[in-house]
Backbone as a printed PyTorch tensor [residue, N CA C, xyz], in Angstrom:
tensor([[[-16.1360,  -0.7360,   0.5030],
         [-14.7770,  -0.5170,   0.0400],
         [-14.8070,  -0.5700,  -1.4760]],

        [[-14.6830,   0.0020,  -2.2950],
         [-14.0930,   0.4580,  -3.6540],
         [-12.8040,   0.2980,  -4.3630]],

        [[-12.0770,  -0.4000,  -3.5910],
         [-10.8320,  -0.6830,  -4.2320],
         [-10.1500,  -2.0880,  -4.2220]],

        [[ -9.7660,  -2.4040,  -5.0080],
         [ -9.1690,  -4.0270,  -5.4910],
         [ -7.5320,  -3.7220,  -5.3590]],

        [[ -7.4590,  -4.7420,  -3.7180],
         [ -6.2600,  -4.9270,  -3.7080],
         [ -6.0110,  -5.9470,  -4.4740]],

        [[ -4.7380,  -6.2030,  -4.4000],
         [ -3.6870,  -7.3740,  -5.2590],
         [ -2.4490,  -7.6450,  -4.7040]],

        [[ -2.0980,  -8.9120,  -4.6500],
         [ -0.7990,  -9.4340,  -4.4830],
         [ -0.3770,  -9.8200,  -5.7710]],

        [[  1.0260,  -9.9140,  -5.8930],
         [  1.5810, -10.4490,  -7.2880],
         [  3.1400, -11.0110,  -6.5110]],

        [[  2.6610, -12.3260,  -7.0840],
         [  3.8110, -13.4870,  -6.2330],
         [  4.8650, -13.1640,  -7.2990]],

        [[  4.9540, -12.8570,  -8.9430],
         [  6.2170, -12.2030,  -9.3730],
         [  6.7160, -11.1980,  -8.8170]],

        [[  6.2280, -10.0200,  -8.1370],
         [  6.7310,  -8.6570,  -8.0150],
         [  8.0170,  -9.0720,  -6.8160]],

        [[  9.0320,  -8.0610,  -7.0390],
         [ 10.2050,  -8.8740,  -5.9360],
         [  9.8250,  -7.8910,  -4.7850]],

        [[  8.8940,  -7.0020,  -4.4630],
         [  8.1920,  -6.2170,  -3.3730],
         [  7.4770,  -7.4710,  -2.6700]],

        [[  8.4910,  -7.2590,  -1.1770],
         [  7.4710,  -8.0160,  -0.1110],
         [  6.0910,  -8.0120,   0.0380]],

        [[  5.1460,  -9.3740,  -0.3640],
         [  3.4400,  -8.7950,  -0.1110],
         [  3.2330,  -8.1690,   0.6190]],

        [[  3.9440,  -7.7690,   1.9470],
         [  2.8710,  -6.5650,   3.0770],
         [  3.0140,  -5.0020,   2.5940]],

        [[  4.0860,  -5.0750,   1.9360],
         [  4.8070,  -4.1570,   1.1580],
         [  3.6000,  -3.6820,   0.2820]],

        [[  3.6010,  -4.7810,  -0.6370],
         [  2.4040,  -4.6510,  -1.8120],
         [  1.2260,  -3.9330,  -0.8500]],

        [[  0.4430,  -4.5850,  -0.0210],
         [ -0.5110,  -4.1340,   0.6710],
         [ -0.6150,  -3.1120,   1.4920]],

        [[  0.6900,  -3.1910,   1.6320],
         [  0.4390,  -1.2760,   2.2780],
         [  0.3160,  -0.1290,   1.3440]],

        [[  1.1990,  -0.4750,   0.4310],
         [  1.2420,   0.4930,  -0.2450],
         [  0.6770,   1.1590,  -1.3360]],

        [[ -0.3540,   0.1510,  -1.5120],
         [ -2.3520,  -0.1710,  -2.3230],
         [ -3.0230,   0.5360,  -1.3940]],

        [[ -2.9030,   0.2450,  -0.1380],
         [ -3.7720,   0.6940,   1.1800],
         [ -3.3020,   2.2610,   1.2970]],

        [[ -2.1810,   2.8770,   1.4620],
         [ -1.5940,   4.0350,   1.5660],
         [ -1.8260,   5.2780,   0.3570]],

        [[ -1.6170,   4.4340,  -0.5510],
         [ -2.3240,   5.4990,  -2.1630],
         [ -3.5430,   5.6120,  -2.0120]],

        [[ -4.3850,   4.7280,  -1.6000],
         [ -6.1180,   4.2420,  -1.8960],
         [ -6.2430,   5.3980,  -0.1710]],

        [[ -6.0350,   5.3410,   0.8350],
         [ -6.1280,   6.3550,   1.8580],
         [ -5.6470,   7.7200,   1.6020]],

        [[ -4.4390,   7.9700,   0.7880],
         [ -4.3730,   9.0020,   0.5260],
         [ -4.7010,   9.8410,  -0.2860]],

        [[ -5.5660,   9.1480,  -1.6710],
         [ -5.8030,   9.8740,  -2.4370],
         [ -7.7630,  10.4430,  -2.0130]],

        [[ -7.7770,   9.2400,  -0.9190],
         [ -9.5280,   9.9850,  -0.5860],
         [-10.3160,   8.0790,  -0.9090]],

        [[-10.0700,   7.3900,  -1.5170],
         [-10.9020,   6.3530,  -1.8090],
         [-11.4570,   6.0740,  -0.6870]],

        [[-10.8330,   5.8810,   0.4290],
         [-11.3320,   5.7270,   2.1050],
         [-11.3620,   7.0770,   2.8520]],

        [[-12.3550,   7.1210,   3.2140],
         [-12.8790,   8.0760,   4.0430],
         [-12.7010,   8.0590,   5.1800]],

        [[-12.4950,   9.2240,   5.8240],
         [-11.5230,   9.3270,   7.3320],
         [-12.5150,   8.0830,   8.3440]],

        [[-12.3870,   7.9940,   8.9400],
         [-13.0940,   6.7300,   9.7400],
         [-13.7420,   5.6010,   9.6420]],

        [[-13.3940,   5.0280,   7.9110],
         [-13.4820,   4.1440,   7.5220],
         [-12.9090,   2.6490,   8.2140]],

        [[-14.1130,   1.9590,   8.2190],
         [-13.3260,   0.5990,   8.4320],
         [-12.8640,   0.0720,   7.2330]],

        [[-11.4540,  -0.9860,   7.9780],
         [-10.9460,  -1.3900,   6.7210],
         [-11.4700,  -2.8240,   7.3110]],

        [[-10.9980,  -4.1960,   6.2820],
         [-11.2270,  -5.5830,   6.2200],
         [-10.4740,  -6.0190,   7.8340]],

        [[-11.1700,  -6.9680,   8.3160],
         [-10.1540,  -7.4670,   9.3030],
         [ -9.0750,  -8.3910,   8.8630]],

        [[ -8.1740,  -8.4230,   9.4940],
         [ -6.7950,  -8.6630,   8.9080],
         [ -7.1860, -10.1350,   8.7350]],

        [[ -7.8350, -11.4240,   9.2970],
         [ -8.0490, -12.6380,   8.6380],
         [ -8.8100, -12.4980,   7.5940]],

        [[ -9.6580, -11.4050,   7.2260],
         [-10.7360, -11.4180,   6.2120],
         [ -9.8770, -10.7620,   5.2120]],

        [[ -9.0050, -10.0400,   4.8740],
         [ -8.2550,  -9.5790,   3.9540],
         [ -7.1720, -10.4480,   3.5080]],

        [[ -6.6980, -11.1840,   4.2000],
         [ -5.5280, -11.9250,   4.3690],
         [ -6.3670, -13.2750,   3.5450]],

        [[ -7.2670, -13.7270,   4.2070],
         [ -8.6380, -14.7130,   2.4550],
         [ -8.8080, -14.3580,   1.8740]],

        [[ -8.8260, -12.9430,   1.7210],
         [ -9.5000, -12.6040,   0.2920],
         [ -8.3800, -12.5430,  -0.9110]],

        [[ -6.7640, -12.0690,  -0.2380],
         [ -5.5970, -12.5290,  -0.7090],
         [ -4.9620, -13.6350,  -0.6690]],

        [[ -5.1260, -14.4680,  -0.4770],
         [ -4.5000, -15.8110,  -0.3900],
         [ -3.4170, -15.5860,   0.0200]],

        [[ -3.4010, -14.5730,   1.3720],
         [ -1.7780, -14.5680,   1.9720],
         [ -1.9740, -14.9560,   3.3820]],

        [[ -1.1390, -15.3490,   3.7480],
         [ -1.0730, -15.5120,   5.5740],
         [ -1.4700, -14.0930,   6.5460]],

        [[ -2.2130, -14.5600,   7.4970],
         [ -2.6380, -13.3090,   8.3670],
         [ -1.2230, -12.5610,   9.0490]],

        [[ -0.0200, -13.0290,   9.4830],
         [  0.8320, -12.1050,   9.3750],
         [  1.1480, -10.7940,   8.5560]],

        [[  1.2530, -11.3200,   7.4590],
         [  1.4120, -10.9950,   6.1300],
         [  0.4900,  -9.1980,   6.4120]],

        [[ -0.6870,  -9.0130,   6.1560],
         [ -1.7660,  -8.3730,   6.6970],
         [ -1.2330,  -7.6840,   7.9370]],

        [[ -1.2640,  -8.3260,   8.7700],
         [ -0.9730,  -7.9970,  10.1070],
         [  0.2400,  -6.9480,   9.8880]],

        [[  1.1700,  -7.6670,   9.3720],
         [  2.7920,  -6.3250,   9.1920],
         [  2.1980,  -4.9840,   8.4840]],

        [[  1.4500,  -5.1930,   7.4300],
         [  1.1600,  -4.0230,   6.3520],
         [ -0.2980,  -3.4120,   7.0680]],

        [[ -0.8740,  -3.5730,   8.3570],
         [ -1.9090,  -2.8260,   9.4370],
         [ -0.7570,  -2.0630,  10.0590]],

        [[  0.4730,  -2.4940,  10.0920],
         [  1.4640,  -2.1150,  11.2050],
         [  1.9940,  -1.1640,  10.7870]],

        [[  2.9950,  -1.4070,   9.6740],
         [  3.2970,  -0.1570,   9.3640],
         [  2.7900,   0.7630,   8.7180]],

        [[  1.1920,   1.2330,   8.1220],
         [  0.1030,   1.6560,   8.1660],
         [ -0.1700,   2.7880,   9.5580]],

        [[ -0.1920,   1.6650,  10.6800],
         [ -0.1250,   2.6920,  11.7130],
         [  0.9170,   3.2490,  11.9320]],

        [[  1.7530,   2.9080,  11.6900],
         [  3.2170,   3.9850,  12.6470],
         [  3.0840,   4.9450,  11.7150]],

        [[  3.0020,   5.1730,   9.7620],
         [  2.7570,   5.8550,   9.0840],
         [  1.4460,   7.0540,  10.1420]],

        [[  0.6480,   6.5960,  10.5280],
         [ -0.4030,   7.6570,  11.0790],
         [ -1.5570,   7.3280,   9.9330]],

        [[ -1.7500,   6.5350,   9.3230],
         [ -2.8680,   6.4200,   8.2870],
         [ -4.2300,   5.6770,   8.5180]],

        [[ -3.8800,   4.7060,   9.2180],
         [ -4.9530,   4.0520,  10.3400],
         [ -5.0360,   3.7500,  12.0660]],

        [[ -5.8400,   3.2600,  12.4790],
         [ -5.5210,   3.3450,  13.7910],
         [ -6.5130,   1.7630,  14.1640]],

        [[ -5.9810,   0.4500,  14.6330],
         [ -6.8660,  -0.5690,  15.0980],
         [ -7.0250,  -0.4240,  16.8390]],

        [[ -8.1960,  -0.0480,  17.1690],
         [ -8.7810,  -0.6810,  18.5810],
         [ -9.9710,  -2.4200,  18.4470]],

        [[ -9.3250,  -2.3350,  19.7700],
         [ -9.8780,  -4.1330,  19.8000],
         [-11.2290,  -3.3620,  19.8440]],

        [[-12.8080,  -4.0770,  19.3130],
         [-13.6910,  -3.9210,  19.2050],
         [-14.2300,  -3.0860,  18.4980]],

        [[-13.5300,  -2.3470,  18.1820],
         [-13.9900,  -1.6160,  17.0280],
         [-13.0070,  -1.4640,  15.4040]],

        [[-12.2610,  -2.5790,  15.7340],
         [-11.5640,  -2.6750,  14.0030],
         [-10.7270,  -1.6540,  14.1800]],

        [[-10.3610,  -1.7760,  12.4910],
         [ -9.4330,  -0.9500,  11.6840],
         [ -9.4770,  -0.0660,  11.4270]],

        [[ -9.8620,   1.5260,  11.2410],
         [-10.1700,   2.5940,  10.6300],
         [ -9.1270,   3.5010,  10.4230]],

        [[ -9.3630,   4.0080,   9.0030],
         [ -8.7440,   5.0390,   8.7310],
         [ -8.6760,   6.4350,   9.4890]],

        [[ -7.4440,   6.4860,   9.5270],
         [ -7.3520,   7.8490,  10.6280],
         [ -6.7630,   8.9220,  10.1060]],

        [[ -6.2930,   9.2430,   9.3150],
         [ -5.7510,   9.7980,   8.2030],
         [ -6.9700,  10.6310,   7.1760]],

        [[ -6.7480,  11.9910,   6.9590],
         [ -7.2580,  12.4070,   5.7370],
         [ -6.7940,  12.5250,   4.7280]],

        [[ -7.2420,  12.4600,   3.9450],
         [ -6.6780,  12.4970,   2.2560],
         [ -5.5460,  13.2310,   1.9240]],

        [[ -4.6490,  13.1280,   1.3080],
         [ -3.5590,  13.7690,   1.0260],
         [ -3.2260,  14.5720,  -0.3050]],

        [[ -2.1860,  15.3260,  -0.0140],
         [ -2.0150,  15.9760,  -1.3470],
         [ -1.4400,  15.4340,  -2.3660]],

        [[ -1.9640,  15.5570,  -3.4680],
         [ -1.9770,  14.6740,  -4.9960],
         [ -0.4840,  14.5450,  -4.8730]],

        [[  0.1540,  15.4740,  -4.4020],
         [  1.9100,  15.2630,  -4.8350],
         [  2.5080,  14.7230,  -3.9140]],

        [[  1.7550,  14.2220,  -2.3090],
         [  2.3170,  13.5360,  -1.7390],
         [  1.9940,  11.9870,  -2.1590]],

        [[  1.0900,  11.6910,  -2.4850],
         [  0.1390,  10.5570,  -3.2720],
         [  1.0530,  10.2040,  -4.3520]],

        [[  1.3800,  10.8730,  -5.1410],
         [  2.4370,  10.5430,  -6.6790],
         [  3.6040,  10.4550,  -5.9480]],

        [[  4.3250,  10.5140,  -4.8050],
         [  5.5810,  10.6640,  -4.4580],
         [  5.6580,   9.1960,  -3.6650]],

        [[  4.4000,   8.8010,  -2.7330],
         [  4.3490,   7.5100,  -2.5850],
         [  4.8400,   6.4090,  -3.7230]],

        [[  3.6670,   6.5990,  -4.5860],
         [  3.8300,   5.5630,  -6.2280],
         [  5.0980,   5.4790,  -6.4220]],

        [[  5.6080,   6.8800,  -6.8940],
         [  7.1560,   6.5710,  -7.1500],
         [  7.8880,   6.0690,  -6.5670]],

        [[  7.5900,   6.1780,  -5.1220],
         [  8.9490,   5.1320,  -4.2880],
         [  8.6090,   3.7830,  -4.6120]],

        [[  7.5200,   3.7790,  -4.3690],
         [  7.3250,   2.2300,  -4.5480],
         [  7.8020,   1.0860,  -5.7620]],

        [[  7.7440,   2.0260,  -6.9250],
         [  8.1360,   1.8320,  -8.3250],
         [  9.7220,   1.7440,  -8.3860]],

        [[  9.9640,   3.0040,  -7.8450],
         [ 11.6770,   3.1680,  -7.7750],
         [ 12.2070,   1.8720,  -6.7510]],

        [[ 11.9030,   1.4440,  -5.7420],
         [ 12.3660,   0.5650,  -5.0060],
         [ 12.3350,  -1.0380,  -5.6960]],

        [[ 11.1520,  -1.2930,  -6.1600],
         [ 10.9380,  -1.9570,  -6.5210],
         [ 12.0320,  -2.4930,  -7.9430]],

        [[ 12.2780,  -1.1480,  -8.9420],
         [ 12.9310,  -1.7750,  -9.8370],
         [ 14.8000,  -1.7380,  -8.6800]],

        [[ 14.7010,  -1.0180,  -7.9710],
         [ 15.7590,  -0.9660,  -7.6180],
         [ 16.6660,  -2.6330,  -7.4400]],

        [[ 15.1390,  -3.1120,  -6.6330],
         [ 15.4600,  -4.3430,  -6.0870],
         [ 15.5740,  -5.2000,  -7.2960]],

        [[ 15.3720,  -5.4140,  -7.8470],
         [ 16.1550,  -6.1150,  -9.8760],
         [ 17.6050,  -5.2480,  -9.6710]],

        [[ 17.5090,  -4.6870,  -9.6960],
         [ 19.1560,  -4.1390,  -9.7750],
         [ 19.4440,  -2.7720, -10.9090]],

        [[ 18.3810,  -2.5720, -11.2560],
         [ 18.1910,  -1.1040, -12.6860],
         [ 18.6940,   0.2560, -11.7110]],

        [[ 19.2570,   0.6830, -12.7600],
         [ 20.2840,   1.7250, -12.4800],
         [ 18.8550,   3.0880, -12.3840]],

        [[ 19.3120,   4.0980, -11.6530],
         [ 18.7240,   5.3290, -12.0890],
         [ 18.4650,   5.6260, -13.4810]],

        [[ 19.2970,   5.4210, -14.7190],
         [ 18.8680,   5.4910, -16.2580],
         [ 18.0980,   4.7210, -16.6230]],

        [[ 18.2000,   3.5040, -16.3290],
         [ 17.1320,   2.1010, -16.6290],
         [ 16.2300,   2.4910, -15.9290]],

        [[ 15.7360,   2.9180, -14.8810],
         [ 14.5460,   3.4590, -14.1680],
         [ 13.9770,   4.4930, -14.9230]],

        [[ 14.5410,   5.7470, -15.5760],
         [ 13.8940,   6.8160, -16.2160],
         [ 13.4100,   6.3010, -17.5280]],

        [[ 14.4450,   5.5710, -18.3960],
         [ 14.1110,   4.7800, -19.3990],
         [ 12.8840,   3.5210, -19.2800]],

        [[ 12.6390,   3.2610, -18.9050],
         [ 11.4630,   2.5880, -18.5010],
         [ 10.3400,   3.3690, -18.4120]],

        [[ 10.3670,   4.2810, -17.1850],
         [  9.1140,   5.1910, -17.1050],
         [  8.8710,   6.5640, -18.3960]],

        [[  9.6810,   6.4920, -19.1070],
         [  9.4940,   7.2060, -20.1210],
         [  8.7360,   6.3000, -21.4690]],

        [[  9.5780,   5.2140, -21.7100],
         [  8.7410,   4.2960, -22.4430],
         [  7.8140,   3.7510, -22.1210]],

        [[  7.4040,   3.8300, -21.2190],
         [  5.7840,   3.7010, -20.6010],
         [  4.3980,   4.3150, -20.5750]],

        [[  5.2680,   5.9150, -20.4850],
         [  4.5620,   7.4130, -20.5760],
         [  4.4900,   7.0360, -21.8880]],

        [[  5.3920,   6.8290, -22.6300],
         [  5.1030,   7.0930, -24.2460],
         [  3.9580,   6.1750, -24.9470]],

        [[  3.5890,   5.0380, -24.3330],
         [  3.1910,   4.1400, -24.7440],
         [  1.4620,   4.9650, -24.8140]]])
């Protein structure tokens, strides 16, 4: 695996939230390869210092997405092929947009932000 998830106990995004949606960019842009195993949900869930629920919700809605698929004995794997760059950037943005949503920033405070960011 090639990619460094993260939790961030500031972000007001639910951690499974966080972890899916690391897991969902990182599957869709190609980092995981179609039949990839992923971490088992206690071994990911240590390596984050989050509760195996936690994990467990963001495997879940992962699958109903169609992006992985868990059978008992054979793990987690990606089931999903790579996606198109503009469905990939359209993920990010929700996630971003929701996220400031949940602070309470208006649609202008949202563009204003991501513009002074771009600019930076």
């Amino acid at each position: 695996m090639s990619i460094v998830l993260t939790v961030d106990g500031n972000d007001p995004t639910p951690p499974y939230e966080q972890i899916r949606a690391q897991l969902a960019v990182a599957i869709g842009s190609g980092v995981f390869a179609m039949g990839e195993r992923l971490p088992t949900v206690r071994q990911l869930a240590n390596d984050l210092g989050v509760a195996p629920g936690t994990v467990a919700r963001a495997y879940r809605e992962l699958e109903q997405q169609q992006l992985i698929a868990s059978r008992r004995g054979s793990g987690t794997r990606v089931s999903a092929p790579p996606r198109a760059r503009d469905d990939v950037l359209a993920d990010v943005a929700a996630v971003y947009i929701g996220s400031c949503r949940e602070v309470g920033a208006s649609d202008a405070e949202i563009r204003a932000a991501l513009d002074a960011a771009l600019a930076r």
